[in-house]
Short mmCIF file of C-alpha atoms in Angstrom, two decimals:
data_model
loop_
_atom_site.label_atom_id
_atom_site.label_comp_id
_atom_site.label_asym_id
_atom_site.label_seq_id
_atom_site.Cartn_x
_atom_site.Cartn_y
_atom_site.Cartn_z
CA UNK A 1 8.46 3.23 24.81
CA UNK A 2 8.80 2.33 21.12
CA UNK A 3 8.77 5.99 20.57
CA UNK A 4 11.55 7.02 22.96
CA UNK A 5 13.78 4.04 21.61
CA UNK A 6 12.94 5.07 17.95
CA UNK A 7 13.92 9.04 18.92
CA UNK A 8 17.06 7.99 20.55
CA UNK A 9 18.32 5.72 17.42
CA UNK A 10 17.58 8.18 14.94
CA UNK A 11 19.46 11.04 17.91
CA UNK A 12 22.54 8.88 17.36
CA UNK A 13 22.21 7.69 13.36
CA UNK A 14 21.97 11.64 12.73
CA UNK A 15 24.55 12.53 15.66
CA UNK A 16 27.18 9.79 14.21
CA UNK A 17 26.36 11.17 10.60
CA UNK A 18 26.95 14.58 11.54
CA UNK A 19 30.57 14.11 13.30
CA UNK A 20 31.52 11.87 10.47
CA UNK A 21 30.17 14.20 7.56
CA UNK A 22 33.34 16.92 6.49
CA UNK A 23 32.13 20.68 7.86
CA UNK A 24 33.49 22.27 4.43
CA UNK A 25 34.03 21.41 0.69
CA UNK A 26 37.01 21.71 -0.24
CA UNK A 27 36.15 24.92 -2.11
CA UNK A 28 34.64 26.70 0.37
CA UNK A 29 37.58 26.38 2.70
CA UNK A 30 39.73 28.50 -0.06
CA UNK A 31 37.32 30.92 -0.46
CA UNK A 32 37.15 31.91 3.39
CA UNK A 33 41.02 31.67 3.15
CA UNK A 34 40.44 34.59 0.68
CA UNK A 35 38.21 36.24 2.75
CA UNK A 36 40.15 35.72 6.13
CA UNK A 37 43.02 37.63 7.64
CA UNK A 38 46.03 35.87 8.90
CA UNK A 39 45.03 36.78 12.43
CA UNK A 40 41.25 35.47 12.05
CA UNK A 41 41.01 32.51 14.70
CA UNK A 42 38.58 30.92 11.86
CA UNK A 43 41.02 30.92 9.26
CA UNK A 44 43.83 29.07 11.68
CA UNK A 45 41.21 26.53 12.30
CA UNK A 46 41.20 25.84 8.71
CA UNK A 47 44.99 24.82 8.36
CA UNK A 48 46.36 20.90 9.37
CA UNK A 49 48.46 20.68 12.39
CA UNK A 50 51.20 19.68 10.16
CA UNK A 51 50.72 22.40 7.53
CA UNK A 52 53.00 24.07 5.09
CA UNK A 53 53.31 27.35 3.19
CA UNK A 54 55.85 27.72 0.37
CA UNK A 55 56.18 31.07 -1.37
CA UNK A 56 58.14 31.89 -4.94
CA UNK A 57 58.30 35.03 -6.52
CA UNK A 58 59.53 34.88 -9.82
CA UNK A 59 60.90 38.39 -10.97
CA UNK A 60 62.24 38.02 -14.51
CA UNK A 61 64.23 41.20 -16.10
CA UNK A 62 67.45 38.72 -15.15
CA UNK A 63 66.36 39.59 -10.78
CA UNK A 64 67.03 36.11 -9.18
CA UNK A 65 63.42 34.39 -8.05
CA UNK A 66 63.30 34.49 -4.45
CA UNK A 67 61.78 31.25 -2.47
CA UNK A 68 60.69 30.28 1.45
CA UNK A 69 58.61 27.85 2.91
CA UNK A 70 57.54 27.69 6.99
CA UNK A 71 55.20 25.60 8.84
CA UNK A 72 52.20 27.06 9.46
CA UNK A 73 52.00 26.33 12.97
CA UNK A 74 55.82 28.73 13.50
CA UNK A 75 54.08 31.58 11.47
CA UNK A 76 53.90 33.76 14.49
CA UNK A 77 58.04 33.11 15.49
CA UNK A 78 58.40 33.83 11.83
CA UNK A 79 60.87 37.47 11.90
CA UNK A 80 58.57 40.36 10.56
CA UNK A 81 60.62 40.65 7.36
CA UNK A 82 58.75 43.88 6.73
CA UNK A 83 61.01 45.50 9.33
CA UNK A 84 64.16 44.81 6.96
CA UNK A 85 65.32 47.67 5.66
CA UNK A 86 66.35 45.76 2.02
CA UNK A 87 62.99 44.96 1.92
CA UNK A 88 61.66 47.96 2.59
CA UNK A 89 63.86 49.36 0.19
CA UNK A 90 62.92 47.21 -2.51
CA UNK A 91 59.30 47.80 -1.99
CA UNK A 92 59.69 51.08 -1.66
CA UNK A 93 56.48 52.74 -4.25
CA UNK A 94 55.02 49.18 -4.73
CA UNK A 95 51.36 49.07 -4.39
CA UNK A 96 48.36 46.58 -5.53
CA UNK A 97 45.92 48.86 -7.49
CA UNK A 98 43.64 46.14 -8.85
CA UNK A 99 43.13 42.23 -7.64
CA UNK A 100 40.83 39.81 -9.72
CA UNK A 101 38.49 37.70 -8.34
CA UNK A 102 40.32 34.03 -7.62
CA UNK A 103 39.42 31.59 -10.39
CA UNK A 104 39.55 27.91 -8.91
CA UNK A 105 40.41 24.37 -10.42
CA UNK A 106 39.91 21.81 -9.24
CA UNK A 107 41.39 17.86 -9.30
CA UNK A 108 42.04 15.35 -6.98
CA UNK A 109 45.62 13.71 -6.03
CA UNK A 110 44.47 9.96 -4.20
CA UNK A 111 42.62 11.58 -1.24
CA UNK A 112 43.61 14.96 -1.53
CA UNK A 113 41.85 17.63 -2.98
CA UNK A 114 43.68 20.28 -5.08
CA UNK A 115 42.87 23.62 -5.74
CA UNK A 116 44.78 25.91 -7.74
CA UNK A 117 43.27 29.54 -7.43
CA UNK A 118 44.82 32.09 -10.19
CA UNK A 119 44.29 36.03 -9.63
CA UNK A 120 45.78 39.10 -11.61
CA UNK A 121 47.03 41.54 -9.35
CA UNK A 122 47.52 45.14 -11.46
CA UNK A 123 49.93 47.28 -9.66
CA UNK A 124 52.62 50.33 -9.62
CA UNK A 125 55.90 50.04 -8.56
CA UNK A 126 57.80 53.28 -9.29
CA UNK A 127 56.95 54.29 -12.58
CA UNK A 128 56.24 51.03 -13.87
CA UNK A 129 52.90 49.61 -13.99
CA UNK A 130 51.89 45.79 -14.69
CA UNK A 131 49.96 42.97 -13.71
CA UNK A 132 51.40 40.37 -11.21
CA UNK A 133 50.06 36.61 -11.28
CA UNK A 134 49.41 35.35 -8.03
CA UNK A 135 48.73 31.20 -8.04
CA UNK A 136 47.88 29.25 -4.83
CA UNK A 137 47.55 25.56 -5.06
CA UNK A 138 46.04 24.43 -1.84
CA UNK A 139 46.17 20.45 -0.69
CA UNK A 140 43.10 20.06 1.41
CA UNK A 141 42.87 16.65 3.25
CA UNK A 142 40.52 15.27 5.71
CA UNK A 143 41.52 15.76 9.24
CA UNK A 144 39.49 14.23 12.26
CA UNK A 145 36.37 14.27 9.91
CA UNK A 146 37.28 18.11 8.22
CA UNK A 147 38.76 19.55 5.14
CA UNK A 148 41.91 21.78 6.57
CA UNK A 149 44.75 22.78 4.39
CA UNK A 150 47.28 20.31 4.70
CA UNK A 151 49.76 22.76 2.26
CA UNK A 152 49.75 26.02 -0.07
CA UNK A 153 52.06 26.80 -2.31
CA UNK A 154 51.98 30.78 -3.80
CA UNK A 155 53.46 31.62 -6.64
CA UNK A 156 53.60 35.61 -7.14
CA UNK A 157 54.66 36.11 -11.10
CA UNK A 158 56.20 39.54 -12.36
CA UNK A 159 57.63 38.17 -15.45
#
């Protein structure tokens, strides 16, 4: 009897531990963003209820910077701005010919974890070749006992 009641106590210490333990550092959850497509179920499990995304691209060569931010949870009543035909246009013989790997930092705000991930994106647009900036800082926060993405902010530089 002492045995079952000793199995059963250390079933629930371990059980309780588990549920209470966070699933993912912080830093793994930005890699599999990395790794993850927008429409990979396990990457929407990654992201708070609540979540943001906020998106700058600075342009420089006097082009004004162009900014947006959505929830997370409207990205898929977001319009397809690829179908606009200004964008289109502008894009028109853009393309990524390099990407580094993401190099992470990361710091802590109170109980949120911060991680800023900066890649160099080499590409061609037109004639023109250059490399692009990309930084993501990603607020990750606890959220019924796992690290989700509570925000991301991208920055895409061509200055």
């Amino acid at each position: 009897m002492k045995r079952v009641t000793a199995t059963a106590i250390g079933t629930l210490l371990a059980a309780g531990l588990a549920i209470a333990a966070p699933r993912d550092a912080p830093e793994d959850l930005v890699k599999r963003h990395y790794s993850a497509t927008w429409e990979s179920a396990a990457n929407w499990q990654d992201w708070h209820p609540e979540a943001t995304h906020s998106i700058a691209v600075q342009m420089g060569a006097g082009a004004p910077d162009w900014e947006f931010s959505y929830a997370v949870s409207e990205w898929e009543s977001l319009p397809d701005w690829t179908a606009d035909p200004k964008f289109m246009e502008a894009m028109q013989g853009y393309e990524e010919t390099g990407r580094s790997e993401a190099t992470l930092t990361v710091s802590a705000e109170g109980s949120t974890r911060v991680i800023t991930a900066q890649t160099q994106v080499n590409y061609v647009w037109g004639t023109y070749q250059g490399v692009m900036t990309q930084t993501d800082r990603f607020d990750i926060v606890t959220h019924a006992g796992q690290s989700v993405i509570r925000s991301l902010s991208s920055t895409y530089d061509y200055r």
